Amino acid sequence: MNTKAIVDALKKGVVTVVFEKIGTGEIRTMPCTLNNDISGTSMIIKEYNSPDTLIMWALDKKAWRDVRVDTIQDWYEGYPKEK
């Protein structure tokens, strides 16, 4: 998985990440960002580089979340698509 592409998209705008929650196996669809203008926060974004985990601001929870890369099933730019 190209984590650089996800991080670049998160810095640019809203990204929806679909992943499996650890422990429950539940599939979670999470709109998130690393863009201060969108989040409405004063996040300090430092270069974060981990081969295993991505940290992002969850727009629906208004909180930081970390997602293990190996649990990500899909991601795309924009808000979650209607089912």
Short mmCIF file of N, CA, C and O in Angstrom, two decimals:
data_model
loop_
_atom_site.label_atom_id
_atom_site.label_comp_id
_atom_site.label_asym_id
_atom_site.label_seq_id
_atom_site.Cartn_x
_atom_site.Cartn_y
_atom_site.Cartn_z
N MET A 1 0.84 -1.18 0.00
CA MET A 1 0.00 0.00 0.00
C MET A 1 0.89 1.24 0.00
O MET A 1 1.87 1.31 0.73
N ASN A 2 0.50 2.22 -0.78
CA ASN A 2 1.26 3.46 -0.90
C ASN A 2 0.80 4.44 0.18
O ASN A 2 -0.13 5.21 -0.03
N THR A 3 1.43 4.39 1.35
CA THR A 3 1.02 5.26 2.46
C THR A 3 1.33 6.72 2.16
O THR A 3 0.62 7.60 2.64
N LYS A 4 2.35 7.00 1.38
CA LYS A 4 2.66 8.38 1.03
C LYS A 4 1.49 9.02 0.29
O LYS A 4 1.14 10.17 0.53
N ALA A 5 0.86 8.28 -0.61
CA ALA A 5 -0.28 8.81 -1.36
C ALA A 5 -1.45 9.14 -0.43
O ALA A 5 -2.12 10.17 -0.60
N ILE A 6 -1.69 8.30 0.57
CA ILE A 6 -2.77 8.56 1.53
C ILE A 6 -2.44 9.81 2.35
O ILE A 6 -3.29 10.70 2.51
N VAL A 7 -1.23 9.91 2.86
CA VAL A 7 -0.83 11.06 3.68
C VAL A 7 -0.91 12.34 2.86
O VAL A 7 -1.41 13.37 3.33
N ASP A 8 -0.45 12.30 1.61
CA ASP A 8 -0.53 13.48 0.75
C ASP A 8 -1.98 13.91 0.54
O ASP A 8 -2.30 15.09 0.59
N ALA A 9 -2.86 12.94 0.33
CA ALA A 9 -4.29 13.24 0.15
C ALA A 9 -4.90 13.79 1.43
O ALA A 9 -5.73 14.71 1.39
N LEU A 10 -4.51 13.25 2.59
CA LEU A 10 -5.00 13.74 3.88
C LEU A 10 -4.58 15.19 4.12
O LEU A 10 -5.35 15.99 4.65
N LYS A 11 -3.38 15.53 3.74
CA LYS A 11 -2.90 16.91 3.91
C LYS A 11 -3.64 17.88 2.99
O LYS A 11 -3.83 19.04 3.31
N LYS A 12 -4.06 17.37 1.83
CA LYS A 12 -4.74 18.20 0.84
C LYS A 12 -6.21 18.42 1.18
O LYS A 12 -6.74 19.50 0.98
N GLY A 13 -6.88 17.37 1.70
CA GLY A 13 -8.32 17.50 1.93
C GLY A 13 -8.89 16.33 2.71
O GLY A 13 -8.22 15.72 3.54
N VAL A 14 -10.14 16.01 2.40
CA VAL A 14 -10.86 14.93 3.07
C VAL A 14 -10.57 13.61 2.37
O VAL A 14 -10.61 13.53 1.14
N VAL A 15 -10.32 12.59 3.18
CA VAL A 15 -10.10 11.24 2.67
C VAL A 15 -11.00 10.30 3.47
O VAL A 15 -11.11 10.43 4.69
N THR A 16 -11.64 9.38 2.79
CA THR A 16 -12.40 8.34 3.47
C THR A 16 -11.55 7.08 3.50
O THR A 16 -11.05 6.64 2.47
N VAL A 17 -11.38 6.55 4.71
CA VAL A 17 -10.59 5.34 4.91
C VAL A 17 -11.53 4.24 5.39
O VAL A 17 -12.29 4.43 6.33
N VAL A 18 -11.50 3.11 4.72
CA VAL A 18 -12.31 1.95 5.09
C VAL A 18 -11.33 0.92 5.65
O VAL A 18 -10.40 0.48 4.97
N PHE A 19 -11.55 0.54 6.92
CA PHE A 19 -10.61 -0.36 7.56
C PHE A 19 -11.33 -1.29 8.54
O PHE A 19 -12.48 -1.06 8.91
N GLU A 20 -10.64 -2.34 8.94
CA GLU A 20 -11.17 -3.30 9.91
C GLU A 20 -10.66 -2.92 11.30
O GLU A 20 -9.46 -2.78 11.51
N LYS A 21 -11.60 -2.72 12.22
CA LYS A 21 -11.22 -2.35 13.58
C LYS A 21 -10.57 -3.56 14.27
O LYS A 21 -11.06 -4.68 14.18
N ILE A 22 -9.47 -3.28 14.93
CA ILE A 22 -8.76 -4.33 15.65
C ILE A 22 -9.59 -4.74 16.86
O ILE A 22 -10.15 -3.92 17.56
N GLY A 23 -9.69 -6.02 17.09
CA GLY A 23 -10.43 -6.52 18.25
C GLY A 23 -11.83 -6.97 17.89
O GLY A 23 -12.23 -8.07 18.21
N THR A 24 -12.59 -6.09 17.19
CA THR A 24 -13.97 -6.42 16.87
C THR A 24 -14.14 -6.97 15.46
O THR A 24 -15.11 -7.65 15.18
N GLY A 25 -13.22 -6.60 14.57
CA GLY A 25 -13.35 -7.02 13.18
C GLY A 25 -14.38 -6.20 12.42
O GLY A 25 -14.60 -6.43 11.24
N GLU A 26 -14.99 -5.23 13.09
CA GLU A 26 -15.99 -4.37 12.46
C GLU A 26 -15.34 -3.54 11.35
O GLU A 26 -14.21 -3.09 11.48
N ILE A 27 -16.07 -3.36 10.25
CA ILE A 27 -15.59 -2.53 9.17
C ILE A 27 -16.03 -1.09 9.45
O ILE A 27 -17.21 -0.83 9.68
N ARG A 28 -15.08 -0.19 9.45
CA ARG A 28 -15.35 1.21 9.77
C ARG A 28 -15.03 2.06 8.55
O ARG A 28 -14.01 1.86 7.89
N THR A 29 -15.93 2.97 8.22
CA THR A 29 -15.72 3.93 7.15
C THR A 29 -15.58 5.29 7.80
O THR A 29 -16.52 5.78 8.43
N MET A 30 -14.38 5.88 7.69
CA MET A 30 -14.07 7.08 8.45
C MET A 30 -13.61 8.22 7.54
O MET A 30 -12.60 8.11 6.85
N PRO A 31 -14.35 9.34 7.55
CA PRO A 31 -13.86 10.53 6.86
C PRO A 31 -12.81 11.20 7.74
O PRO A 31 -13.01 11.37 8.95
N CYS A 32 -11.67 11.55 7.17
CA CYS A 32 -10.59 12.10 7.98
C CYS A 32 -9.76 13.09 7.16
O CYS A 32 -9.91 13.20 5.95
N THR A 33 -8.86 13.79 7.86
CA THR A 33 -8.03 14.79 7.21
C THR A 33 -6.80 15.08 8.04
O THR A 33 -6.73 14.71 9.22
N LEU A 34 -5.86 15.76 7.42
CA LEU A 34 -4.72 16.37 8.10
C LEU A 34 -4.64 17.83 7.67
O LEU A 34 -3.59 18.45 7.74
N ASN A 35 -5.76 18.40 7.23
CA ASN A 35 -5.83 19.76 6.73
C ASN A 35 -6.51 20.65 7.76
O ASN A 35 -7.68 20.44 8.10
N ASN A 36 -5.80 21.64 8.29
CA ASN A 36 -6.33 22.52 9.34
C ASN A 36 -7.57 23.29 8.91
O ASN A 36 -8.47 23.52 9.71
N ASP A 37 -7.63 23.72 7.66
CA ASP A 37 -8.78 24.49 7.20
C ASP A 37 -10.06 23.66 7.24
O ASP A 37 -11.14 24.17 7.52
N ILE A 38 -9.95 22.38 7.00
CA ILE A 38 -11.12 21.49 7.01
C ILE A 38 -11.47 21.04 8.42
O ILE A 38 -12.63 20.99 8.80
N SER A 39 -10.46 20.73 9.21
CA SER A 39 -10.71 20.18 10.55
C SER A 39 -11.21 21.24 11.53
O SER A 39 -11.87 20.91 12.51
N GLY A 40 -10.88 22.50 11.27
CA GLY A 40 -11.27 23.55 12.20
C GLY A 40 -10.44 23.55 13.46
O GLY A 40 -10.79 24.14 14.46
N THR A 41 -9.32 22.86 13.43
CA THR A 41 -8.42 22.81 14.58
C THR A 41 -7.10 23.45 14.21
O THR A 41 -6.85 23.78 13.06
N SER A 42 -6.28 23.60 15.19
CA SER A 42 -4.93 24.10 14.95
C SER A 42 -3.96 22.93 15.13
O SER A 42 -3.14 22.91 16.04
N MET A 43 -4.10 21.96 14.27
CA MET A 43 -3.24 20.79 14.34
C MET A 43 -1.83 21.17 13.95
O MET A 43 -1.63 21.98 13.06
N ILE A 44 -0.89 20.61 14.64
CA ILE A 44 0.50 20.76 14.24
C ILE A 44 0.87 19.47 13.53
O ILE A 44 0.94 18.41 14.14
N ILE A 45 1.07 19.58 12.25
CA ILE A 45 1.37 18.38 11.46
C ILE A 45 2.87 18.29 11.28
O ILE A 45 3.48 19.11 10.63
N LYS A 46 3.43 17.31 11.92
CA LYS A 46 4.86 17.05 11.75
C LYS A 46 4.99 15.89 10.78
O LYS A 46 4.06 15.14 10.56
N GLU A 47 6.14 15.77 10.23
CA GLU A 47 6.36 14.62 9.36
C GLU A 47 6.30 13.36 10.21
O GLU A 47 7.06 13.20 11.15
N TYR A 48 5.37 12.52 9.89
CA TYR A 48 5.17 11.29 10.63
C TYR A 48 5.39 10.15 9.66
O TYR A 48 4.78 10.11 8.60
N ASN A 49 6.26 9.26 10.02
CA ASN A 49 6.58 8.19 9.11
C ASN A 49 6.61 6.88 9.88
O ASN A 49 7.49 6.65 10.69
N SER A 50 5.61 6.07 9.65
CA SER A 50 5.57 4.75 10.24
C SER A 50 5.13 3.77 9.17
O SER A 50 4.16 4.03 8.46
N PRO A 51 5.81 2.67 9.05
CA PRO A 51 5.38 1.70 8.05
C PRO A 51 4.11 0.95 8.47
O PRO A 51 3.47 0.32 7.64
N ASP A 52 3.73 1.04 9.74
CA ASP A 52 2.62 0.24 10.26
C ASP A 52 1.35 1.01 10.57
O ASP A 52 0.27 0.43 10.55
N THR A 53 1.45 2.30 10.90
CA THR A 53 0.31 3.05 11.40
C THR A 53 0.22 4.43 10.78
O THR A 53 1.24 5.09 10.59
N LEU A 54 -1.01 4.87 10.48
CA LEU A 54 -1.25 6.23 10.03
C LEU A 54 -2.08 6.94 11.09
O LEU A 54 -3.03 6.37 11.64
N ILE A 55 -1.73 8.19 11.37
CA ILE A 55 -2.48 9.00 12.32
C ILE A 55 -3.22 10.07 11.53
O ILE A 55 -2.64 10.70 10.65
N MET A 56 -4.51 10.27 11.85
CA MET A 56 -5.33 11.23 11.12
C MET A 56 -6.42 11.78 12.03
O MET A 56 -6.73 11.20 13.06
N TRP A 57 -7.00 12.92 11.65
CA TRP A 57 -8.08 13.55 12.39
C TRP A 57 -9.40 13.01 11.83
O TRP A 57 -9.72 13.19 10.66
N ALA A 58 -10.17 12.30 12.68
CA ALA A 58 -11.47 11.75 12.27
C ALA A 58 -12.51 12.86 12.33
O ALA A 58 -12.78 13.42 13.40
N LEU A 59 -13.07 13.21 11.20
CA LEU A 59 -14.03 14.31 11.14
C LEU A 59 -15.34 13.98 11.86
O LEU A 59 -15.96 14.86 12.45
N ASP A 60 -15.76 12.72 11.83
CA ASP A 60 -17.02 12.35 12.48
C ASP A 60 -16.89 12.25 14.00
O ASP A 60 -17.84 12.48 14.73
N LYS A 61 -15.69 11.95 14.49
CA LYS A 61 -15.47 11.83 15.94
C LYS A 61 -14.82 13.08 16.53
O LYS A 61 -14.75 13.22 17.75
N LYS A 62 -14.29 13.94 15.64
CA LYS A 62 -13.56 15.15 16.08
C LYS A 62 -12.45 14.78 17.07
O LYS A 62 -12.34 15.34 18.16
N ALA A 63 -11.65 13.81 16.66
CA ALA A 63 -10.57 13.30 17.51
C ALA A 63 -9.52 12.64 16.63
O ALA A 63 -9.80 12.21 15.51
N TRP A 64 -8.30 12.54 17.18
CA TRP A 64 -7.23 11.84 16.50
C TRP A 64 -7.50 10.34 16.52
O TRP A 64 -7.97 9.81 17.52
N ARG A 65 -7.21 9.70 15.43
CA ARG A 65 -7.33 8.25 15.33
C ARG A 65 -6.08 7.70 14.65
O ARG A 65 -5.50 8.36 13.77
N ASP A 66 -5.68 6.52 15.06
CA ASP A 66 -4.59 5.86 14.35
C ASP A 66 -5.15 4.58 13.75
O ASP A 66 -5.98 3.91 14.34
N VAL A 67 -4.68 4.31 12.55
CA VAL A 67 -5.17 3.14 11.81
C VAL A 67 -3.96 2.34 11.35
O VAL A 67 -3.03 2.88 10.76
N ARG A 68 -3.99 1.06 11.65
CA ARG A 68 -2.92 0.18 11.18
C ARG A 68 -3.07 0.00 9.68
O ARG A 68 -4.15 -0.31 9.18
N VAL A 69 -1.98 0.17 8.98
CA VAL A 69 -1.98 0.11 7.53
C VAL A 69 -2.50 -1.24 7.03
O VAL A 69 -3.26 -1.30 6.06
N ASP A 70 -2.15 -2.33 7.72
CA ASP A 70 -2.56 -3.65 7.25
C ASP A 70 -4.06 -3.93 7.44
O ASP A 70 -4.55 -4.96 7.01
N THR A 71 -4.79 -3.00 8.08
CA THR A 71 -6.24 -3.17 8.24
C THR A 71 -7.03 -2.35 7.22
O THR A 71 -8.25 -2.50 7.13
N ILE A 72 -6.35 -1.49 6.47
CA ILE A 72 -7.04 -0.64 5.48
C ILE A 72 -7.46 -1.48 4.29
O ILE A 72 -6.64 -2.15 3.66
N GLN A 73 -8.76 -1.46 4.01
CA GLN A 73 -9.29 -2.21 2.88
C GLN A 73 -9.46 -1.34 1.64
O GLN A 73 -9.39 -1.83 0.52
N ASP A 74 -9.70 -0.04 1.87
CA ASP A 74 -9.90 0.88 0.75
C ASP A 74 -9.73 2.30 1.27
O ASP A 74 -9.87 2.54 2.48
N TRP A 75 -9.43 3.21 0.39
CA TRP A 75 -9.42 4.63 0.71
C TRP A 75 -9.64 5.41 -0.56
O TRP A 75 -9.34 4.93 -1.65
N TYR A 76 -10.24 6.58 -0.41
CA TYR A 76 -10.48 7.44 -1.57
C TYR A 76 -10.65 8.88 -1.09
O TYR A 76 -11.02 9.14 0.05
N GLU A 77 -10.36 9.80 -1.99
CA GLU A 77 -10.51 11.21 -1.66
C GLU A 77 -11.98 11.57 -1.61
O GLU A 77 -12.78 11.07 -2.40
N GLY A 78 -12.35 12.41 -0.64
CA GLY A 78 -13.72 12.86 -0.50
C GLY A 78 -14.41 12.19 0.68
O GLY A 78 -13.84 11.34 1.37
N TYR A 79 -15.63 12.63 0.89
CA TYR A 79 -16.44 12.09 1.99
C TYR A 79 -17.00 10.71 1.61
O TYR A 79 -17.02 10.35 0.43
N PRO A 80 -17.48 9.95 2.62
CA PRO A 80 -18.03 8.61 2.32
C PRO A 80 -19.13 8.67 1.27
O PRO A 80 -19.96 9.59 1.27
N LYS A 81 -19.11 7.69 0.41
CA LYS A 81 -20.12 7.59 -0.65
C LYS A 81 -21.40 7.01 -0.08
O LYS A 81 -21.37 6.15 0.81
N GLU A 82 -22.52 7.50 -0.58
CA GLU A 82 -23.82 6.96 -0.16
C GLU A 82 -23.94 5.53 -0.62
O GLU A 82 -23.47 5.15 -1.69
N LYS A 83 -24.57 4.70 0.20
CA LYS A 83 -24.76 3.29 -0.18
C LYS A 83 -26.03 3.09 -0.92
O LYS A 83 -26.97 3.77 -0.84
#
